[in-house]
Amino acid sequence: MKKKQRWILTFVIMLVVVGLLLLVMPGVEEEVRREEMVMSGDDAPEVAALTQSTGLEAEWIALRAMEYGIAPEGFLQKAGAAYRPGFNPDPAIPAQCWIETGYGTQNACKYCHTDYLAQIGHGNNFPIGEDQVLFSFPTPKLNLINWKNITHPEQIVQRLEAEGIAVPAAADPVNLKWVRRDNWREAYSRGRGIEDDSWNNLSNHDSDMQLMPALNPDDLFPWKEADPTDGGRHGYVATDGFVMNAKDECTGWRAVNFFPYAIFTPLTGSVSGIYIRLPRPFQEKEGRFDIDTYAHNLDLLEKQIKNRAFEETHYYGGAGEVAVDKGFYPVGTEFAHPLHYVDLNADGERGAELDGVIGEPGESFEFPGTRSRRVKEIRYMYKWKAVTLEDIAPAEEEADAVLGKEWKGWIDNGAGWILAAFIERRDGYLRPQTTEELMQCLGCHSAVGNTVDAVWSFQRKLPGETGWGEMDYGRYSKQAPQWTQLNDYVNPNVDRGEMEYFYASVVGADLYGVMPAEIKAELINYAAANDLQTLLELKHSLEEIFDDEALKTTPRNVREPILRERAAIMRRFAAEKAYLDYNTERDEYFIKGSIFYPSKETMLGNIAAYRRIQLDQSFNLGKHVFGLRPGAIPFTFRSDGEVLNPRREPIPAGEVIDGRPYGKDGVGTMPTGLTPVDDQGRPVDVQGNPVDLETNPERVAGHISRGGTFDTLYTPILSDRKVRPERN
């Protein structure tokens, strides 16, 4: 069948499907609503238990509503735009899980799909390293790629233009004005109008922003020695990371400076702040606030979460009766997580007329670390009940609903935590996320292998006092963006630096496999300066090896050798520690700013790309887009001619992968290529014999120790040992 005929047939089928959906949707919607009412009735013990413990109004929310594209009630009014149905049966599985893994050269999978923490029983009971072997999605519908903002970016443009909304472009000057205007302060005021610093904010229970964390952005001014509160006008972040209010009192919050996964650097367009708060008893000694007691408790928490040695059996002071439960946070722990746009003018300055802040007369401040004044999201976690390893074991059956409250912006993650999040409306103010949008939070803070008690960040805290302070991404300075002051740290399971390991096993140097221009330039310069063309006997030019655009349409016999040569260059770069610069004054090695911070061009492109989704309010279809036209879809979502579709037919080279093959039980069967498999889909050794991943993962033919990238025992816990190359 000719390509044009296939397109017409596909269009006709889509019209028929849409027509059928329109016919059945009212009945389905009514049925789903009835299911939710039954699950949330008086006979629902989970609802009652959560409400009694937290004071929050709760309900069951059926996943079928998302699968059938049923809009949350009042979406247009709340979001400022029409609902965009995703028809996604499980939005907790992120888009990155569908990318092509480049014949084993592209393994970002192991950063979530690891067995290490589950194997040692440390705050995790999700041994999912085997998911590196197959694209083993659990149902037929999930073997399809449901993230339409990635696979059909042109639809965003069509929707915006149909409404007469200008599509943001990188050159638009409004983009920088947008990210430099604050939107956190208004949201905090709306959620905390009656001053209530309790976690559940019952005094403001009528507000849809009730679970906005009790972290006042006006308390995040940088410390100033002469007058830190400016005469009681605002609070500040002290040099030890404690957040103080305008009365110079400790709020209980403490800023955490952590080592980001290499897949979450400022190059990606999003940067974070992280703040932790423990309950009042942990802050007190003999009934009074005592900062030394609080600091001791936080240090003890760090040791036990990082699986370090400690002798204490209980916490200190007012929490003296609370036992230390290794690998788990105490009940009442809170995390606040503002997610910011990247702004290269944001480097922590304080004063008047700042170049990273717009519309704030008088003295103000910038966030550090390229963290823009505007936030994309405010995310929040609260530990509402204690759990054990047995409690968080994988469920025997797939869940068909989640516990939460629509338009209050929170859900229960099923592992003892409330997850709440607020995101930009079309007009830029923050609104509660829908349950469908919150499912993306659940995907990272539930059944993944790299979290300690469902948390990503705290086990990555920088060592000692360096890690108590604002998240600053290597003390970024706009005056010297070529430098960072961020060390690399040795990952003990592979005896390589975190960044070194990343470059040696992720050929795209990005979670989606799309290499940033800054890293590409660094690698090309390194390869040319060291004549790797000759040393590695490369068959392709450097321009060919690093041309992601050309790779989109290449068949396997062309694509595979190119990616393998790119991997050889990156491994040489990593092994030689060429990603580090030596600081003579400090006698230390720091990660290069040239591979950590974006250029202005990249920054502006990232802002424009995200703003298209923000204006479209289609976060449920994916928060990442690679361009405006269908041709923008990267090669990691495109076939090399040998990828099979769900009907087990080859997808022509260059065409977008729309789904994966699956067996009679509906479970995916397509090998990832990270390791060879036998005819039953089991990983094998070099002789072709099946390997037991639980006992002998190192025997797998594609294992990291054998020159591959397969690794089921990646540890996300940051070590204290800095990478320090031997100097000649």
Short mmCIF file of N, CA, C and O in Angstrom, two decimals, residues 151-223:
data_model
loop_
_atom_site.label_atom_id
_atom_site.label_comp_id
_atom_site.label_asym_id
_atom_site.label_seq_id
_atom_site.Cartn_x
_atom_site.Cartn_y
_atom_site.Cartn_z
N THR A 151 5.06 12.77 20.17
CA THR A 151 4.91 12.13 18.87
C THR A 151 4.10 12.94 17.86
O THR A 151 4.20 12.71 16.65
N HIS A 152 3.32 13.92 18.35
CA HIS A 152 2.53 14.76 17.44
C HIS A 152 2.61 16.23 17.88
O HIS A 152 1.59 16.85 18.20
N PRO A 153 3.80 16.81 17.86
CA PRO A 153 3.96 18.19 18.34
C PRO A 153 3.20 19.20 17.51
O PRO A 153 2.84 20.27 18.00
N GLU A 154 2.92 18.87 16.25
CA GLU A 154 2.20 19.81 15.39
C GLU A 154 0.79 20.07 15.89
O GLU A 154 0.19 21.11 15.60
N GLN A 155 0.23 19.13 16.66
CA GLN A 155 -1.13 19.31 17.15
C GLN A 155 -1.22 20.44 18.18
O GLN A 155 -2.26 21.09 18.29
N ILE A 156 -0.12 20.68 18.92
CA ILE A 156 -0.09 21.82 19.85
C ILE A 156 -0.24 23.11 19.06
O ILE A 156 -1.03 23.99 19.41
N VAL A 157 0.53 23.22 17.99
CA VAL A 157 0.49 24.41 17.15
C VAL A 157 -0.91 24.61 16.57
O VAL A 157 -1.46 25.72 16.58
N GLN A 158 -1.49 23.52 16.06
CA GLN A 158 -2.82 23.61 15.45
C GLN A 158 -3.86 24.10 16.47
O GLN A 158 -4.70 24.94 16.14
N ARG A 159 -3.78 23.60 17.69
CA ARG A 159 -4.76 24.00 18.70
C ARG A 159 -4.58 25.47 19.09
O ARG A 159 -5.56 26.21 19.22
N LEU A 160 -3.35 25.90 19.28
CA LEU A 160 -3.10 27.28 19.68
C LEU A 160 -3.52 28.24 18.55
O LEU A 160 -4.16 29.27 18.81
N GLU A 161 -3.14 27.92 17.33
CA GLU A 161 -3.50 28.80 16.21
C GLU A 161 -5.01 28.86 16.01
O GLU A 161 -5.55 29.91 15.66
N ALA A 162 -5.70 27.74 16.26
CA ALA A 162 -7.16 27.74 16.13
C ALA A 162 -7.81 28.67 17.13
O ALA A 162 -8.91 29.20 16.88
N GLU A 163 -7.14 28.91 18.26
CA GLU A 163 -7.67 29.83 19.27
C GLU A 163 -7.13 31.25 19.09
O GLU A 163 -7.45 32.13 19.88
N GLY A 164 -6.30 31.43 18.08
CA GLY A 164 -5.73 32.76 17.84
C GLY A 164 -4.62 33.12 18.80
O GLY A 164 -4.35 34.31 19.03
N ILE A 165 -3.96 32.12 19.37
CA ILE A 165 -2.87 32.36 20.33
C ILE A 165 -1.54 32.22 19.61
O ILE A 165 -1.29 31.22 18.91
N ALA A 166 -0.69 33.22 19.74
CA ALA A 166 0.63 33.18 19.11
C ALA A 166 1.45 32.04 19.70
O ALA A 166 1.51 31.86 20.92
N VAL A 167 2.09 31.26 18.84
CA VAL A 167 2.92 30.14 19.28
C VAL A 167 4.29 30.67 19.68
O VAL A 167 4.99 31.27 18.86
N PRO A 168 4.70 30.50 20.95
CA PRO A 168 5.99 31.05 21.39
C PRO A 168 7.15 30.53 20.56
O PRO A 168 7.23 29.34 20.24
N ALA A 169 8.04 31.43 20.20
CA ALA A 169 9.27 31.08 19.49
C ALA A 169 10.45 31.50 20.36
O ALA A 169 10.33 32.38 21.22
N ALA A 170 11.59 30.88 20.12
CA ALA A 170 12.77 31.14 20.95
C ALA A 170 13.18 32.61 20.91
O ALA A 170 13.72 33.13 21.90
N ALA A 171 12.94 33.29 19.79
CA ALA A 171 13.38 34.68 19.65
C ALA A 171 12.44 35.68 20.32
O ALA A 171 12.75 36.88 20.39
N ASP A 172 11.29 35.22 20.81
CA ASP A 172 10.32 36.15 21.40
C ASP A 172 10.85 36.77 22.69
O ASP A 172 11.15 36.03 23.64
N PRO A 173 10.96 38.09 22.77
CA PRO A 173 11.48 38.72 23.99
C PRO A 173 10.59 38.51 25.20
O PRO A 173 11.03 38.61 26.34
N VAL A 174 9.31 38.18 24.97
CA VAL A 174 8.38 37.99 26.08
C VAL A 174 8.78 36.80 26.94
O VAL A 174 8.43 36.73 28.12
N ASN A 175 9.54 35.86 26.38
CA ASN A 175 9.90 34.65 27.13
C ASN A 175 10.73 34.98 28.38
O ASN A 175 10.48 34.44 29.46
N LEU A 176 11.72 35.85 28.21
CA LEU A 176 12.55 36.20 29.36
C LEU A 176 11.77 37.01 30.38
O LEU A 176 11.95 36.85 31.59
N LYS A 177 10.90 37.87 29.90
CA LYS A 177 10.05 38.61 30.84
C LYS A 177 9.16 37.65 31.61
O LYS A 177 8.90 37.85 32.80
N TRP A 178 8.71 36.63 30.92
CA TRP A 178 7.83 35.65 31.55
C TRP A 178 8.52 34.96 32.73
O TRP A 178 7.98 34.90 33.83
N VAL A 179 9.72 34.43 32.50
CA VAL A 179 10.37 33.63 33.55
C VAL A 179 10.91 34.50 34.67
O VAL A 179 11.23 33.99 35.75
N ARG A 180 11.01 35.81 34.46
CA ARG A 180 11.57 36.70 35.49
C ARG A 180 10.49 37.36 36.34
O ARG A 180 10.80 38.20 37.19
N ARG A 181 9.24 36.99 36.13
CA ARG A 181 8.15 37.50 36.98
C ARG A 181 7.72 36.40 37.96
O ARG A 181 7.49 35.27 37.57
N ASP A 182 7.61 36.78 39.21
CA ASP A 182 7.26 35.83 40.27
C ASP A 182 5.80 35.38 40.15
O ASP A 182 4.92 36.17 39.83
N ASN A 183 5.55 34.10 40.38
CA ASN A 183 4.17 33.60 40.49
C ASN A 183 3.98 32.73 41.73
O ASN A 183 2.88 32.23 41.98
N TRP A 184 5.04 32.54 42.50
CA TRP A 184 4.97 31.72 43.71
C TRP A 184 4.31 32.49 44.85
O TRP A 184 3.48 31.96 45.57
N ARG A 185 4.67 33.77 44.98
CA ARG A 185 4.18 34.57 46.11
C ARG A 185 2.64 34.64 46.11
O ARG A 185 2.00 34.48 47.15
N GLU A 186 2.05 34.86 44.93
CA GLU A 186 0.59 34.96 44.84
C GLU A 186 -0.06 33.63 45.21
O GLU A 186 -1.08 33.58 45.91
N ALA A 187 0.54 32.52 44.74
CA ALA A 187 -0.02 31.20 45.04
C ALA A 187 0.08 30.89 46.53
O ALA A 187 -0.85 30.32 47.12
N TYR A 188 1.19 31.29 47.14
CA TYR A 188 1.35 31.07 48.58
C TYR A 188 0.30 31.86 49.35
O TYR A 188 -0.32 31.35 50.29
N SER A 189 0.10 33.09 48.96
CA SER A 189 -0.89 33.94 49.63
C SER A 189 -2.29 33.36 49.48
O SER A 189 -3.09 33.36 50.43
N ARG A 190 -2.59 32.83 48.28
CA ARG A 190 -3.91 32.27 48.04
C ARG A 190 -4.15 31.00 48.85
O ARG A 190 -5.24 30.75 49.35
N GLY A 191 -3.10 30.20 49.00
CA GLY A 191 -3.25 28.96 49.74
C GLY A 191 -3.13 29.12 51.24
O GLY A 191 -3.72 28.35 52.01
N ARG A 192 -2.36 30.13 51.66
CA ARG A 192 -2.09 30.32 53.09
C ARG A 192 -2.60 31.67 53.56
O ARG A 192 -1.99 32.34 54.39
N GLY A 193 -3.75 32.10 53.01
CA GLY A 193 -4.31 33.42 53.32
C GLY A 193 -4.48 33.65 54.81
O GLY A 193 -4.17 34.71 55.34
N ILE A 194 -5.02 32.65 55.52
CA ILE A 194 -5.03 32.69 56.98
C ILE A 194 -3.73 32.03 57.40
O ILE A 194 -3.49 30.87 57.12
N GLU A 195 -2.85 32.79 58.04
CA GLU A 195 -1.51 32.29 58.32
C GLU A 195 -1.57 31.02 59.14
O GLU A 195 -1.94 31.02 60.30
N ASP A 196 -1.22 29.94 58.51
CA ASP A 196 -1.28 28.62 59.11
C ASP A 196 -0.08 27.86 58.58
O ASP A 196 -0.01 27.58 57.38
N ASP A 197 0.89 27.55 59.44
CA ASP A 197 2.10 26.89 58.95
C ASP A 197 2.07 25.39 59.18
O ASP A 197 3.09 24.71 59.06
N SER A 198 0.88 24.84 59.50
CA SER A 198 0.76 23.39 59.63
C SER A 198 0.79 22.76 58.24
O SER A 198 0.51 23.41 57.24
N TRP A 199 1.11 21.49 58.19
CA TRP A 199 1.24 20.85 56.88
C TRP A 199 -0.09 20.78 56.14
O TRP A 199 -0.15 21.03 54.93
N ASN A 200 -1.19 20.43 56.87
CA ASN A 200 -2.47 20.23 56.18
C ASN A 200 -3.33 21.47 56.09
O ASN A 200 -4.37 21.46 55.44
N ASN A 201 -2.92 22.57 56.76
CA ASN A 201 -3.50 23.89 56.50
C ASN A 201 -5.02 23.89 56.60
O ASN A 201 -5.73 24.43 55.75
N LEU A 202 -5.55 23.27 57.67
CA LEU A 202 -7.00 23.13 57.80
C LEU A 202 -7.71 24.47 57.93
O LEU A 202 -8.91 24.58 57.61
N SER A 203 -7.00 25.50 58.37
CA SER A 203 -7.61 26.83 58.47
C SER A 203 -8.03 27.36 57.10
O SER A 203 -8.90 28.23 57.00
N ASN A 204 -7.38 26.85 56.05
CA ASN A 204 -7.67 27.28 54.68
C ASN A 204 -8.25 26.13 53.86
O ASN A 204 -7.97 26.00 52.67
N HIS A 205 -9.08 25.28 54.50
CA HIS A 205 -9.54 24.07 53.84
C HIS A 205 -10.42 24.36 52.63
O HIS A 205 -10.58 23.52 51.75
N ASP A 206 -10.99 25.56 52.54
CA ASP A 206 -11.82 25.90 51.39
C ASP A 206 -11.00 26.29 50.16
O ASP A 206 -11.54 26.35 49.05
N SER A 207 -9.73 26.55 50.36
CA SER A 207 -8.87 26.96 49.23
C SER A 207 -8.48 25.75 48.40
O SER A 207 -8.15 24.68 48.95
N ASP A 208 -8.48 25.91 47.07
CA ASP A 208 -8.01 24.81 46.23
C ASP A 208 -6.49 24.68 46.29
O ASP A 208 -5.92 23.74 45.75
N MET A 209 -5.84 25.64 46.97
CA MET A 209 -4.39 25.61 47.15
C MET A 209 -4.03 25.20 48.58
O MET A 209 -2.96 25.52 49.08
N GLN A 210 -4.92 24.46 49.23
CA GLN A 210 -4.75 24.12 50.64
C GLN A 210 -3.41 23.46 50.93
O GLN A 210 -2.78 23.74 51.95
N LEU A 211 -2.94 22.58 50.06
CA LEU A 211 -1.69 21.88 50.31
C LEU A 211 -0.48 22.56 49.67
O LEU A 211 0.55 21.92 49.47
N MET A 212 -0.60 23.85 49.38
CA MET A 212 0.59 24.64 49.06
C MET A 212 1.51 24.56 50.27
O MET A 212 1.11 24.89 51.38
N PRO A 213 2.75 24.07 50.11
CA PRO A 213 3.62 23.91 51.29
C PRO A 213 3.81 25.22 52.05
O PRO A 213 3.85 26.30 51.44
N ALA A 214 3.95 25.12 53.38
CA ALA A 214 4.05 26.28 54.26
C ALA A 214 5.46 26.88 54.22
O ALA A 214 6.05 27.21 55.25
N LEU A 215 6.00 27.00 53.01
CA LEU A 215 7.32 27.59 52.78
C LEU A 215 7.10 28.91 52.06
O LEU A 215 6.82 28.95 50.86
N ASN A 216 7.23 29.99 52.80
CA ASN A 216 6.96 31.33 52.26
C ASN A 216 8.14 31.77 51.38
O ASN A 216 9.27 31.86 51.86
N PRO A 217 7.90 32.05 50.09
CA PRO A 217 9.01 32.49 49.24
C PRO A 217 9.66 33.78 49.73
O PRO A 217 10.82 34.04 49.40
N ASP A 218 8.94 34.57 50.52
CA ASP A 218 9.55 35.77 51.08
C ASP A 218 10.57 35.45 52.16
O ASP A 218 11.27 36.35 52.64
N ASP A 219 10.65 34.19 52.56
CA ASP A 219 11.67 33.77 53.53
C ASP A 219 12.90 33.19 52.86
O ASP A 219 13.76 32.61 53.54
N LEU A 220 13.00 33.34 51.54
CA LEU A 220 14.11 32.73 50.82
C LEU A 220 15.11 33.76 50.29
O LEU A 220 15.89 33.48 49.37
N PHE A 221 15.13 34.96 50.89
CA PHE A 221 16.15 35.94 50.56
C PHE A 221 17.52 35.37 50.94
O PHE A 221 17.65 34.70 51.96
N PRO A 222 18.55 35.64 50.15
CA PRO A 222 19.90 35.24 50.55
C PRO A 222 20.32 35.98 51.83
O PRO A 222 19.90 37.11 52.07
N TRP A 223 21.15 35.34 52.60
CA TRP A 223 21.61 35.90 53.87
C TRP A 223 22.45 37.16 53.65
O TRP A 223 23.26 37.23 52.73
#
